[in-house]
Short mmCIF file of N, CA and C in Angstrom, two decimals:
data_model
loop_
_atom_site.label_atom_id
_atom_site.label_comp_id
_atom_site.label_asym_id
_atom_site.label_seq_id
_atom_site.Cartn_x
_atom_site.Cartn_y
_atom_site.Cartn_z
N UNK M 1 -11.50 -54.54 57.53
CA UNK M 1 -10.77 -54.80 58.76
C UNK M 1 -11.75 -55.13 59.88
N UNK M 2 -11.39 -55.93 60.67
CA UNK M 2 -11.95 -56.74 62.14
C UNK M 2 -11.92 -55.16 63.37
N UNK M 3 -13.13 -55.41 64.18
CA UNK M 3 -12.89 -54.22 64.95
C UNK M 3 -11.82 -54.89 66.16
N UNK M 4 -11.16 -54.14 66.96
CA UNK M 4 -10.35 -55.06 68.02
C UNK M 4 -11.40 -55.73 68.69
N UNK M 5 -10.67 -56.84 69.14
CA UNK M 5 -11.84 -58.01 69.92
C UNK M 5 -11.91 -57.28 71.50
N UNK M 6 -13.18 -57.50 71.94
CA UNK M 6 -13.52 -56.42 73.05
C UNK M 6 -13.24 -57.35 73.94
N UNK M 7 -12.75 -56.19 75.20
CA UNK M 7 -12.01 -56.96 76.83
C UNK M 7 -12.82 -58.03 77.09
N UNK M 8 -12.77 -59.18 78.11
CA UNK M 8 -13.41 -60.20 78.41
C UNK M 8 -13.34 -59.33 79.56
N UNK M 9 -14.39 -60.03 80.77
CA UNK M 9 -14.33 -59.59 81.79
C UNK M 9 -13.52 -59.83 83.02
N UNK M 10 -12.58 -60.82 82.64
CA UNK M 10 -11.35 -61.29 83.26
C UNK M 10 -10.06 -60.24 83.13
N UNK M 11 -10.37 -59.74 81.87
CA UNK M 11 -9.04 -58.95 81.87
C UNK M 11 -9.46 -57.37 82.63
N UNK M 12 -10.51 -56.82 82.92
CA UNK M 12 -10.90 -55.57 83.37
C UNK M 12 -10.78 -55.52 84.72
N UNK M 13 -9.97 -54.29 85.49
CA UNK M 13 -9.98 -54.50 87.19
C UNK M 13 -10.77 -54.69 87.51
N UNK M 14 -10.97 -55.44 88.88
CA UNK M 14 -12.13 -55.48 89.97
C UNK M 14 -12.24 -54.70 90.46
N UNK M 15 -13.24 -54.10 90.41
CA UNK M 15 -13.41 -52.68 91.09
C UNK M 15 -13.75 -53.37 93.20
N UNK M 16 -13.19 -52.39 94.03
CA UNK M 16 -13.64 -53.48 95.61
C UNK M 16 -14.66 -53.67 95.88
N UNK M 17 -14.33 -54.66 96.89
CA UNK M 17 -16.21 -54.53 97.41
C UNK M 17 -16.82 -53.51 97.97
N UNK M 18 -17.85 -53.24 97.90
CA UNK M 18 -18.41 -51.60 98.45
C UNK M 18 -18.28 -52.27 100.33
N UNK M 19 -17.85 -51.40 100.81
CA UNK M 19 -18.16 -51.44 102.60
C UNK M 19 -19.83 -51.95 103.25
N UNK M 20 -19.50 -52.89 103.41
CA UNK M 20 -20.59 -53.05 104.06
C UNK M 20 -21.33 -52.19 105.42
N UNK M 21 -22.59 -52.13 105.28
CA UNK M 21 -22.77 -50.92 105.99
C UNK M 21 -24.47 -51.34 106.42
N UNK M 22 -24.73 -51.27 107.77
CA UNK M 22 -25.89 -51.59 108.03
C UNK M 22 -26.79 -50.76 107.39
N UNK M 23 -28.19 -51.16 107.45
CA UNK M 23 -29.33 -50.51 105.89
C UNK M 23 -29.75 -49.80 107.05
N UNK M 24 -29.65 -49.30 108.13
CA UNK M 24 -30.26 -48.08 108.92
C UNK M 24 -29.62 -48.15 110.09
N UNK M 25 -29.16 -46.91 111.02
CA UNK M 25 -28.16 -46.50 112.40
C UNK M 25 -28.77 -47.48 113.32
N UNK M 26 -28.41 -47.90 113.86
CA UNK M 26 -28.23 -48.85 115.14
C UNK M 26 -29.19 -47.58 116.41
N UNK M 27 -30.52 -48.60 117.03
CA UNK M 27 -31.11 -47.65 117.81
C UNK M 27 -30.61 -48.40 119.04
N UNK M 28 -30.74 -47.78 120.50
CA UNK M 28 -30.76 -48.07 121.44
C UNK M 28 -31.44 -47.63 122.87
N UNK M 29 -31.96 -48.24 123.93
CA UNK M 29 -32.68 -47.41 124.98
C UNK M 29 -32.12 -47.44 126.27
N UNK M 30 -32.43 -46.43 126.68
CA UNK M 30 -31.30 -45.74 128.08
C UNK M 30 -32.50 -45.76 129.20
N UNK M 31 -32.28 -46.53 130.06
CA UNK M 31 -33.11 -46.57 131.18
C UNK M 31 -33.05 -45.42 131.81
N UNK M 32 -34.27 -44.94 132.04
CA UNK M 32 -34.19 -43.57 132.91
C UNK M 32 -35.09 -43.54 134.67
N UNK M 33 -35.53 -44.75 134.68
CA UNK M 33 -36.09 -44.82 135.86
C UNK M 33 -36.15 -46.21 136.21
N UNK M 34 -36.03 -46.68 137.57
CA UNK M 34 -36.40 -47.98 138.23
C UNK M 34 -35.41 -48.52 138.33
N UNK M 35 -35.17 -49.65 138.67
CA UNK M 35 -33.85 -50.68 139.27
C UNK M 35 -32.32 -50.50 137.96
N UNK M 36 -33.34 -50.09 137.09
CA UNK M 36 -32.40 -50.29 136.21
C UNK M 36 -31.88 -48.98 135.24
N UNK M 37 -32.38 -47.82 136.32
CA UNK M 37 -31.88 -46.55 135.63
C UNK M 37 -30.42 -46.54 135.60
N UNK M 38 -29.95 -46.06 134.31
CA UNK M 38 -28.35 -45.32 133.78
C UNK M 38 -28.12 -46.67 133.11
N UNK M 39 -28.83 -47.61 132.70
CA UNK M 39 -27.88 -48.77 131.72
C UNK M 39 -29.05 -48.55 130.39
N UNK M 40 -27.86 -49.09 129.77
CA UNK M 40 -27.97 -48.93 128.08
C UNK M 40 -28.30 -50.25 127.46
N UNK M 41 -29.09 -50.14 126.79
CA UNK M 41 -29.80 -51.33 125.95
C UNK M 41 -29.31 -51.76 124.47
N UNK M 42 -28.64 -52.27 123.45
CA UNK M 42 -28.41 -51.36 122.63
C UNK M 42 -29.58 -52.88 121.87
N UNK M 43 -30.54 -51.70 120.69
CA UNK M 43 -31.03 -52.52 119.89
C UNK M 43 -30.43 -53.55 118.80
N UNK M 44 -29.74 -54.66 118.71
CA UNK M 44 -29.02 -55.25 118.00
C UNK M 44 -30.03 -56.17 117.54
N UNK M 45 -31.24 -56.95 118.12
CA UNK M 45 -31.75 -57.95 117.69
C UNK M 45 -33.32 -57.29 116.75
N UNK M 46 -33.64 -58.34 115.84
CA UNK M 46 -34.93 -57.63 114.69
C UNK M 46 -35.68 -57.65 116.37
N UNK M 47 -36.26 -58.57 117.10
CA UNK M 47 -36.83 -58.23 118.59
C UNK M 47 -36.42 -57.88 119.78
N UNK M 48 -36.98 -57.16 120.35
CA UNK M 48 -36.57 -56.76 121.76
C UNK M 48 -37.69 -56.71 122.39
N UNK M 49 -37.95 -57.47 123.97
CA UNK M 49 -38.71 -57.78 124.33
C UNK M 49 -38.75 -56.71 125.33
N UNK M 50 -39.49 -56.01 126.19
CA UNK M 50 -39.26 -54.85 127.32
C UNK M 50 -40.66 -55.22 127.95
N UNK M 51 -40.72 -55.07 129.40
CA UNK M 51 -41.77 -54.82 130.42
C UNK M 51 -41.30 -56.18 131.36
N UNK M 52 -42.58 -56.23 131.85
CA UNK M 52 -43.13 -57.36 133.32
C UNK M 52 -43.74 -58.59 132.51
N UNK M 53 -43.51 -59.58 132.67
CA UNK M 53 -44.97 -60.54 131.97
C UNK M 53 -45.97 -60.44 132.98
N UNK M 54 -47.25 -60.38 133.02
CA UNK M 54 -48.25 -60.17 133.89
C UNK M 54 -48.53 -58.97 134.12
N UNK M 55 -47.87 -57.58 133.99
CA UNK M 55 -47.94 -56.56 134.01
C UNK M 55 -48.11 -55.52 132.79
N UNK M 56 -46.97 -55.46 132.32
CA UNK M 56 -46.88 -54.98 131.09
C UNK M 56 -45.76 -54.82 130.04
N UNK M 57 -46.27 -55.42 128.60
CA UNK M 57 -44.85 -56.10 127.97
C UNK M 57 -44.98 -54.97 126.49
N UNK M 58 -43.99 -55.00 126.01
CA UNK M 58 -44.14 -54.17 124.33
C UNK M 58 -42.82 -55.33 123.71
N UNK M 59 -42.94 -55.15 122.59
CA UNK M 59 -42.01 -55.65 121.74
C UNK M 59 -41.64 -54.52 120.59
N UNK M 60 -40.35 -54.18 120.97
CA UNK M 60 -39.47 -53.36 119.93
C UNK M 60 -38.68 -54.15 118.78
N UNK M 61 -39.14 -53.77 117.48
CA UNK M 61 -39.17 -54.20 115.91
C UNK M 61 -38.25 -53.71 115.74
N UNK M 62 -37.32 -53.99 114.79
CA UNK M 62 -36.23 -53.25 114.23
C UNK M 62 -36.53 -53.54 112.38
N UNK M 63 -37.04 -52.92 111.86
CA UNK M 63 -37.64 -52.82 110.24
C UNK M 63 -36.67 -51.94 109.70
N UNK M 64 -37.08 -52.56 107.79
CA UNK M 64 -36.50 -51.52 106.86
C UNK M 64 -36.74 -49.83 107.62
N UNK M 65 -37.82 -50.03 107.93
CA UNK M 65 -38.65 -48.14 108.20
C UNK M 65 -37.77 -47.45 109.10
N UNK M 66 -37.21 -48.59 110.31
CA UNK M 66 -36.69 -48.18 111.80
C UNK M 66 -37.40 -48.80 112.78
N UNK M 67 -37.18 -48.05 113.64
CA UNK M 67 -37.84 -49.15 114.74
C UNK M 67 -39.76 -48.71 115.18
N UNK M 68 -40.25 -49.96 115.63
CA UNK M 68 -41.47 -49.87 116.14
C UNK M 68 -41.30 -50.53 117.33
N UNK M 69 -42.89 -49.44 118.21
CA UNK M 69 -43.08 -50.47 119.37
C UNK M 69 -44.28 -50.88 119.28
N UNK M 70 -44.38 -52.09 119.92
CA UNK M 70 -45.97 -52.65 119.71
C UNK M 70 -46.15 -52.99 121.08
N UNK M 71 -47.36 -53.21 121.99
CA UNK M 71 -48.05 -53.52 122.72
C UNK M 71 -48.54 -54.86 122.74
N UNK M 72 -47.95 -55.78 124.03
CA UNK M 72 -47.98 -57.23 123.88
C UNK M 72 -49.35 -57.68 124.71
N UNK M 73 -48.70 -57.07 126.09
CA UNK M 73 -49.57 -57.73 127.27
C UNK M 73 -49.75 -56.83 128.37
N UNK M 74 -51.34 -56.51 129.21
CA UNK M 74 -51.24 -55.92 130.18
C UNK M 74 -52.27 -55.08 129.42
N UNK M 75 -52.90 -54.44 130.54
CA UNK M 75 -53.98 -53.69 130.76
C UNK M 75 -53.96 -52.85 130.14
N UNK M 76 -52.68 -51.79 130.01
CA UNK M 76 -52.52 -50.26 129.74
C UNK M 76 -51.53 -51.05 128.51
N UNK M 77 -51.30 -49.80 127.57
CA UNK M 77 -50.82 -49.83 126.65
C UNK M 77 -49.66 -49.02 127.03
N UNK M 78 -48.21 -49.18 126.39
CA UNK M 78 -47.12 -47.76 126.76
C UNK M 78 -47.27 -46.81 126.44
N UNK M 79 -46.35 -45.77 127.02
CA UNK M 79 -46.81 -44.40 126.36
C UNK M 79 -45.28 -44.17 125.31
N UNK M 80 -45.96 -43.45 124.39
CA UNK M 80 -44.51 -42.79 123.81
C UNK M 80 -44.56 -41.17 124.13
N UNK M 81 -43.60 -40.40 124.68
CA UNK M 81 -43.67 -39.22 124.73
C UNK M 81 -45.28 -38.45 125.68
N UNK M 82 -45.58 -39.63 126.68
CA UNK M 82 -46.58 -39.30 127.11
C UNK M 82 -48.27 -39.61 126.73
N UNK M 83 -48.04 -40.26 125.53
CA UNK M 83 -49.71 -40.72 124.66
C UNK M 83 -49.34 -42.13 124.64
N UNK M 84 -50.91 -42.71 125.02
CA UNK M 84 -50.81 -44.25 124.72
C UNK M 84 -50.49 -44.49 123.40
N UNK M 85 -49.66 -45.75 123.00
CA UNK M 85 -49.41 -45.71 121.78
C UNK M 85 -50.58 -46.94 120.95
N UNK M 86 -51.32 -47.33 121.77
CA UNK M 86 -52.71 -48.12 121.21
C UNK M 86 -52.24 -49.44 121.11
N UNK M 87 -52.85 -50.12 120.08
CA UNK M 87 -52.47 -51.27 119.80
C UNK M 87 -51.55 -51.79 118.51
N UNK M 88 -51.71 -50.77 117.63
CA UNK M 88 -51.30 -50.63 116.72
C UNK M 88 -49.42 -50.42 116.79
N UNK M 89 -48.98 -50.59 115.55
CA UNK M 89 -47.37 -50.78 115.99
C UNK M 89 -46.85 -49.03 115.84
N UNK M 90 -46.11 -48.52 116.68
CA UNK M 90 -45.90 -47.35 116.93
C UNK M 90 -44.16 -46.82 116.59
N UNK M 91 -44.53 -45.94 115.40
CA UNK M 91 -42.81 -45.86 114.71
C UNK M 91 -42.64 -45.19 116.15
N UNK M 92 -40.90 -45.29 116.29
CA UNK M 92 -40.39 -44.86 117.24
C UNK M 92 -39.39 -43.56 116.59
N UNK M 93 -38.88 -42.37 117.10
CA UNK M 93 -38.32 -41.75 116.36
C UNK M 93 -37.05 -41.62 117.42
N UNK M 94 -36.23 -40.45 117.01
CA UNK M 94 -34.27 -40.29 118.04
C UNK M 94 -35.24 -39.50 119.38
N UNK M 95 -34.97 -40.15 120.83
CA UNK M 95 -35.19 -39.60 121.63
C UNK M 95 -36.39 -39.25 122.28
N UNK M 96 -37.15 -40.67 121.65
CA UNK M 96 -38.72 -40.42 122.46
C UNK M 96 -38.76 -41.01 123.37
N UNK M 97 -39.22 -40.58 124.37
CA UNK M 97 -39.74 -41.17 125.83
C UNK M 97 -40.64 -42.43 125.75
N UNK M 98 -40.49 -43.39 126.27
CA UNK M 98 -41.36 -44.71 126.39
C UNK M 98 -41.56 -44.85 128.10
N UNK M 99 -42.77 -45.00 128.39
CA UNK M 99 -42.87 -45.64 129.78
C UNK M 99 -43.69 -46.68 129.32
N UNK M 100 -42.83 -47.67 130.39
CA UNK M 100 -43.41 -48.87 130.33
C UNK M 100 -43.21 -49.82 131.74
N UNK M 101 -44.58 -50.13 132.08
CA UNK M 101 -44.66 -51.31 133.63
C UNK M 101 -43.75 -50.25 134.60
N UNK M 102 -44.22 -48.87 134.65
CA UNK M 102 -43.46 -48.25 135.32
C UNK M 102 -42.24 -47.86 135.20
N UNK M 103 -41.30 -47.77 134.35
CA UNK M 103 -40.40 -47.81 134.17
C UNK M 103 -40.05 -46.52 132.77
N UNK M 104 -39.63 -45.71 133.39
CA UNK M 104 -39.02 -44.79 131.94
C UNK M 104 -37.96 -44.74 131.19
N UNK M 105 -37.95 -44.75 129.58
CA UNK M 105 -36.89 -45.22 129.39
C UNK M 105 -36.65 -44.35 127.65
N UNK M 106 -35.32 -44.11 127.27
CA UNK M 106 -35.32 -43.21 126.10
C UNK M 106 -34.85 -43.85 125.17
N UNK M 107 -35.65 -43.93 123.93
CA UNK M 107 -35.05 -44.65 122.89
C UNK M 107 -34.28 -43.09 121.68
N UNK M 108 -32.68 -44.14 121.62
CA UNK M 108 -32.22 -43.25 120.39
C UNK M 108 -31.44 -43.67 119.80
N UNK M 109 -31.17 -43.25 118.44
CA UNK M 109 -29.99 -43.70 117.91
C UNK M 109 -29.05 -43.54 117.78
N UNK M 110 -28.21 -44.18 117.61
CA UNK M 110 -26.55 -44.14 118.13
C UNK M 110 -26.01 -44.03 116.82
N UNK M 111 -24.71 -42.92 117.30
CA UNK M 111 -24.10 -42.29 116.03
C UNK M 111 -22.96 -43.08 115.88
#
């Protein structure tokens, strides 16, 4: 005897599509000082550009890892949580302090 002929893959349910779901929480930064204290930033783009040109600039990364800040332009480097963050690209974690071109500002992620 023949074994039964096995399902094709036409005849088996479709299982749904899984939910799409961003690959890491959505970060964002909350101005805490200068013209532009109490507004919200929200990180949506892979770049975010922040500072003065001529003064002082960083560029916030949005990576597999999470976010980084890096140091563009200007004399001083930013601080995170109070320490220069060098030149090098600087993971950012929920709720660290960044000053930058004068300006203080809190990066976190949004639930």
């Amino acid at each position: 005897t023949l074994p039964p002929p096995l399902p094709s893959s036409h005849d088996a349910p479709q299982a749904p599509p899984a939910p799409v779901r961003p690959a890491q929480p959505l970060g964002a930064i909350q101005i805490i000082s200068g013209a532009s204290a109490g507004k919200e930033l929200e990180l949506t783009k892979p770049v975010t550009t922040l500072g003065k040109p001529g003064v002082q600039v960083a560029v916030l990364t949005r990576r597999p890892q999470g976010y980084f800040i890096t140091h563009v332009e200007g004399a001083s480097q930013p601080s995170v949580n109070g320490k220069s963050i060098g030149t090098a690209p600087h993971a950012l974690k929920d709720h660290d302090l960044i000053e930058l071109a004068g300006v203080k500002m809190e990066f976190f992620i949004k639930t």
